[in-house]
XYZ file of C-alpha atoms in Angstrom:
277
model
C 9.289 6.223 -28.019
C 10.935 4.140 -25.657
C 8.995 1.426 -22.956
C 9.720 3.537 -19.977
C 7.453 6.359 -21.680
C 4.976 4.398 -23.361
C 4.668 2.438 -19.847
C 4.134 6.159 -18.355
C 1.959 7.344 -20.672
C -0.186 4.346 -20.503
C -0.559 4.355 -16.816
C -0.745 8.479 -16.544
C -1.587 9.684 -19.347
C -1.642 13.848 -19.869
C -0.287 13.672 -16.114
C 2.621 11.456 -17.434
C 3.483 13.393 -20.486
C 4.285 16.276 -18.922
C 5.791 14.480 -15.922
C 8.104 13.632 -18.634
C 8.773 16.791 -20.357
C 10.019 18.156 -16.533
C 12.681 15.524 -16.191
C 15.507 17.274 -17.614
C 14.530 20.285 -15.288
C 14.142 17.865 -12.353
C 17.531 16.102 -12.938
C 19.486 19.370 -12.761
C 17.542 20.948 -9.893
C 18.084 17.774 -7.995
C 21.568 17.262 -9.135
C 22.136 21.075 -7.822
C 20.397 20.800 -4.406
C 22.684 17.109 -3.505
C 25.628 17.814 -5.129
C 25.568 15.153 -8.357
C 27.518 15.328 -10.977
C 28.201 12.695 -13.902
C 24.831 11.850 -14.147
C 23.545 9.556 -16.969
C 20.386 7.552 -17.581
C 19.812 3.607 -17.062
C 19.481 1.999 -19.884
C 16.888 -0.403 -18.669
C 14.616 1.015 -17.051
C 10.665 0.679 -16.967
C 8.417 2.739 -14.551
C 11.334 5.151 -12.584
C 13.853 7.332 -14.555
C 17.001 6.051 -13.470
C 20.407 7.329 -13.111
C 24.239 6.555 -12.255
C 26.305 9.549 -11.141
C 28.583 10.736 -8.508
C 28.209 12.432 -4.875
C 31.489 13.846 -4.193
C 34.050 11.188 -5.889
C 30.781 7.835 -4.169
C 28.959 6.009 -7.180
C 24.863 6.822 -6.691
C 22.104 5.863 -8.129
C 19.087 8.675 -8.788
C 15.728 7.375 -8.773
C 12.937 9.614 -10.299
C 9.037 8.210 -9.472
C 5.621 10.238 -10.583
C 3.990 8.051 -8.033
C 5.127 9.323 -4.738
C 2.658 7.022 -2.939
C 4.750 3.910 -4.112
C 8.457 5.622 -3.659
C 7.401 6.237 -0.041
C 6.613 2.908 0.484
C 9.695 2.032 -0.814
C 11.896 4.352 1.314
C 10.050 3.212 4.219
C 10.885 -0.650 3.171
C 14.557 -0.115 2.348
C 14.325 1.504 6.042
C 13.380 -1.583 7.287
C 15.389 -3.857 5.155
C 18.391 -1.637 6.122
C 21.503 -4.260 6.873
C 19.909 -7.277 5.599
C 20.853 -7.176 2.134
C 19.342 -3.674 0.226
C 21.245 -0.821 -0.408
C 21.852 2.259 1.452
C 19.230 5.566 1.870
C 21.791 8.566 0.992
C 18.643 11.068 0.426
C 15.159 11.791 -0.257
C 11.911 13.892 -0.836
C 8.370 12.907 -2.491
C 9.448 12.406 -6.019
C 13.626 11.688 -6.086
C 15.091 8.661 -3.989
C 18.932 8.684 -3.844
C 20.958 5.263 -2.953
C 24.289 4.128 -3.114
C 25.338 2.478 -6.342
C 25.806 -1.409 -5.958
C 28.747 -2.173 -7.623
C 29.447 -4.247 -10.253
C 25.769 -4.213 -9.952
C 24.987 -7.314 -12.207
C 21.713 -8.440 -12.021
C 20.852 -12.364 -11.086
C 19.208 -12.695 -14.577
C 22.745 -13.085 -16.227
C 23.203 -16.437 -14.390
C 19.964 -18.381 -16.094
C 21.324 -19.877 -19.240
C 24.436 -20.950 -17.583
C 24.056 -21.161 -13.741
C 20.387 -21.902 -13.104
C 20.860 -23.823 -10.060
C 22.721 -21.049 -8.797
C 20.582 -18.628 -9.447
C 17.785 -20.967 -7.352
C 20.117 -20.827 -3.997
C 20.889 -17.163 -4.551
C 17.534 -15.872 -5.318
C 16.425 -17.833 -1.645
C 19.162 -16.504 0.457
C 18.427 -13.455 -0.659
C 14.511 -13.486 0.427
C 15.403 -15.648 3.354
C 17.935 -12.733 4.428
C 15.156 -10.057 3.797
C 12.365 -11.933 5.993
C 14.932 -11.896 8.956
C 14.393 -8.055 9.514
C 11.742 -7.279 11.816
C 9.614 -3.764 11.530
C 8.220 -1.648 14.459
C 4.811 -0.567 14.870
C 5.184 2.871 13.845
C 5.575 1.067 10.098
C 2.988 -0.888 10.116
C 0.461 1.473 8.669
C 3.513 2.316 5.756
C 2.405 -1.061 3.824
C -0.843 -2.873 2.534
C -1.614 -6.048 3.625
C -1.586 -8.737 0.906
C -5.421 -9.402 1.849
C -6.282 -6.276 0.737
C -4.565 -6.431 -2.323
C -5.818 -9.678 -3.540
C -9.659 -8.106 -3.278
C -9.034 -6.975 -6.783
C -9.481 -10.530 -7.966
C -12.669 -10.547 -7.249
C -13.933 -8.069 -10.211
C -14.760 -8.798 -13.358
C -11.516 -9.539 -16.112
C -10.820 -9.992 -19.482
C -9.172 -13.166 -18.775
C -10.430 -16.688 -19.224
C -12.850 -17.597 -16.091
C -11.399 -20.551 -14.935
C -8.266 -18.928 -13.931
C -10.132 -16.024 -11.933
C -12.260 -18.740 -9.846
C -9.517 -21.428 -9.386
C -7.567 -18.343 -8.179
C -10.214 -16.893 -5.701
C -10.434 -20.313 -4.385
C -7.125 -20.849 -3.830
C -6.438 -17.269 -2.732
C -9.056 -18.457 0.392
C -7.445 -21.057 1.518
C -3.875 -20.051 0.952
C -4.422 -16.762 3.474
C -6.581 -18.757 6.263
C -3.347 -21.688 6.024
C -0.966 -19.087 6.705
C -0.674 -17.043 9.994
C 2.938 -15.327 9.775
C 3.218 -12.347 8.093
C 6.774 -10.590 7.257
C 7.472 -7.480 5.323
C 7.740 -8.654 1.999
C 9.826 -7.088 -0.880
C 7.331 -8.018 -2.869
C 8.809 -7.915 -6.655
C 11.957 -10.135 -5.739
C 12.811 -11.501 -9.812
C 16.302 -12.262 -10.800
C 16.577 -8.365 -12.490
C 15.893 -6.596 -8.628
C 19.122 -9.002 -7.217
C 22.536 -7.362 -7.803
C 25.869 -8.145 -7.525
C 27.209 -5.892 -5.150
C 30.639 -6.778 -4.252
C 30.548 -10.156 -3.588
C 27.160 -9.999 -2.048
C 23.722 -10.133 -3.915
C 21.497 -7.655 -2.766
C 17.462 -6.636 -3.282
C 16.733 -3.780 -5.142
C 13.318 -1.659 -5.736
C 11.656 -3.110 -2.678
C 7.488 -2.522 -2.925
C 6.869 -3.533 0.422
C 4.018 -5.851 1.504
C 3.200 -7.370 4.714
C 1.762 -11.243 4.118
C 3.254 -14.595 4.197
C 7.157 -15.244 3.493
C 5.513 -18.253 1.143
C 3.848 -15.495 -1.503
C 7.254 -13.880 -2.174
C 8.769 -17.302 -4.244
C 6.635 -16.147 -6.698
C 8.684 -13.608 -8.598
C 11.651 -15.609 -9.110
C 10.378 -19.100 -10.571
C 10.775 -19.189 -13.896
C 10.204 -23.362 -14.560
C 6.750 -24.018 -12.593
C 7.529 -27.307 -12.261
C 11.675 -27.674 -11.201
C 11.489 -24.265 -9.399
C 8.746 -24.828 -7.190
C 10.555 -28.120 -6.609
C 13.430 -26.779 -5.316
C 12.223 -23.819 -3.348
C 10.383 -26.156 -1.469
C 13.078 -27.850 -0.602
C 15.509 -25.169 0.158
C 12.350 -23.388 3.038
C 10.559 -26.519 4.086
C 7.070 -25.283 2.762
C 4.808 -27.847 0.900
C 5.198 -27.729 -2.842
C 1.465 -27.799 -3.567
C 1.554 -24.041 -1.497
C 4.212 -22.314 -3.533
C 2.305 -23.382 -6.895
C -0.661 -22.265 -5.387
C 0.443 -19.178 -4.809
C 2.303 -18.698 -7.818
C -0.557 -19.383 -9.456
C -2.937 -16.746 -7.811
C 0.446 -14.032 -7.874
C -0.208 -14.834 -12.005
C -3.910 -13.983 -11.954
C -3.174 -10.882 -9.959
C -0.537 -9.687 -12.283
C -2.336 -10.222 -14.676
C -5.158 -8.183 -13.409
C -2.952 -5.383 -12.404
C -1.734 -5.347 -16.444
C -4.950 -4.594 -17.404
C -6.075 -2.384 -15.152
C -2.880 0.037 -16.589
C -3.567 -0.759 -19.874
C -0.397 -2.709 -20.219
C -0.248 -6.415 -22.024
C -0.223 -9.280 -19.918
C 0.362 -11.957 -22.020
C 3.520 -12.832 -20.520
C 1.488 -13.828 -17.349
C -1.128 -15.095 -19.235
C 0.976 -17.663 -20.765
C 2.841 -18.180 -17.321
C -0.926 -18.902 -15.648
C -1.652 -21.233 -18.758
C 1.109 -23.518 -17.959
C 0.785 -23.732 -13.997
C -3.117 -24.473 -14.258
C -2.942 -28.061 -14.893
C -0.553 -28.174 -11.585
C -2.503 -26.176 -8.887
């Protein structure tokens, strides 16, 4: 068993399983009804089933979601993003999303052993590019507010107290300091930033509306000379973006548990920004 179906069968269950078995079914009904052909799976993929193919002679991607809550919101954010960096809407219905294929298509995450620096400027134009697009009203009900989303820190975790009150504390202050709110992508790391041509675009947009501040989160990987430099590159005050790194950690963390996945990869994160927040 592979990630993707022990991460669906963790989060699902029963409902997940046979979600699963379908697939194949799904693929070739789909492929039918839009006209797809060479169709094979992504390698690397965790939540969606994922696949490359062709739409008469045009590279596509075919993305496959059980939750068709979440693959709403993300139509409706690549909507909004459209022409500021995400790629193109060729198709949809509740459970299948079809986009073009961003070619080459290499992810940001290949530049960090070599090219960190790089990677710091490109991962900020790309969010700073994203916040630029404004959304009318009629989307405003299409996305949770990061206030609401952040009530889920105040239950009761598995994870060491000091983290969930130093993060309810800070989570206070952080959302009465900041008063502009942007559609956010909300799960910008260096894997969701592809090479396409020879412009990086955002992939697998969630789409949150809160402060352009909370976003930094997903692509600082040193606490220390990350934060340093993405407060440089926006003008925001340093102590801020390791704030809210800090509470994004505790909330990941919480969202781990609550499907049953391991977050000890955030736990460890949270353990090593503590001492700077």
């Amino acid at each position: 068993m592979n990630t993707f179906e022990q991460n669906i069968l963790n989060i699902y269950g029963q409902k997940g399983r046979e979600w699963l078995e379908k697939i194949p079914g799904t693929v070739q009904q789909i492929s039918e009804t839009w006209d797809l052909t060479n169709l094979n799976p992504i390698e690397t993929i965790t939540y969606n089933y994922v696949l490359s193919g062709t739409q008469k002679g045009k590279p596509i991607i075919l993305k496959l979601s059980l939750d068709a809550e979440r693959l709403n919101k993300e139509i409706d954010a690549l909507k909004v993003f459209s022409g500021y960096g995400v790629p193109k809407v060729l198709n949809n219905n509740n459970s299948a999303l079809l986009l073009e294929h961003l070619i080459p298509g290499y992810p940001l995450k290949t530049f960090l052993s070599e090219r960190k620096n790089e990677a710091r400027i490109i991962a900020c134009q790309v969010m700073k590019k994203l916040h630029q697009a404004s959304f009318s009203p009629a989307y405003k009900n299409s996305f949770p507010l990061i206030n609401d989303l952040l009530k889920i820190l105040d239950k009761t975790w598995d994870i060491p107290s000091q983290y969930l009150i130093k993060a309810r504390f800070l989570r206070d202050n952080l959302l009465e300091t900041h008063q502009e709110y942007k559609l956010l992508h909300w799960d910008l790391h260096h894997e969701n930033i592809l090479l396409n041509d020879n412009e990086w675009f955002a992939i697998d947009p969630q789409g949150v509306i809160g402060p352009p501040i909370s976003e930094t989160w997903a692509f600082i990987i040193d606490p220390i000379l990350d934060t340093e430099y993405i407060a440089r590159y926006f003008n925001y005050p340093l102590e801020n973006i390791r704030q809210w790194y800090f509470v994004r950690l505790i909330l990941a963390i919480c969202w781990n548990l609550e499907d049953n996945l391991n977050p000890q990869h955030f736990l460890h994160l949270a353990e090593l920004t503590f001492p700077l927040v």
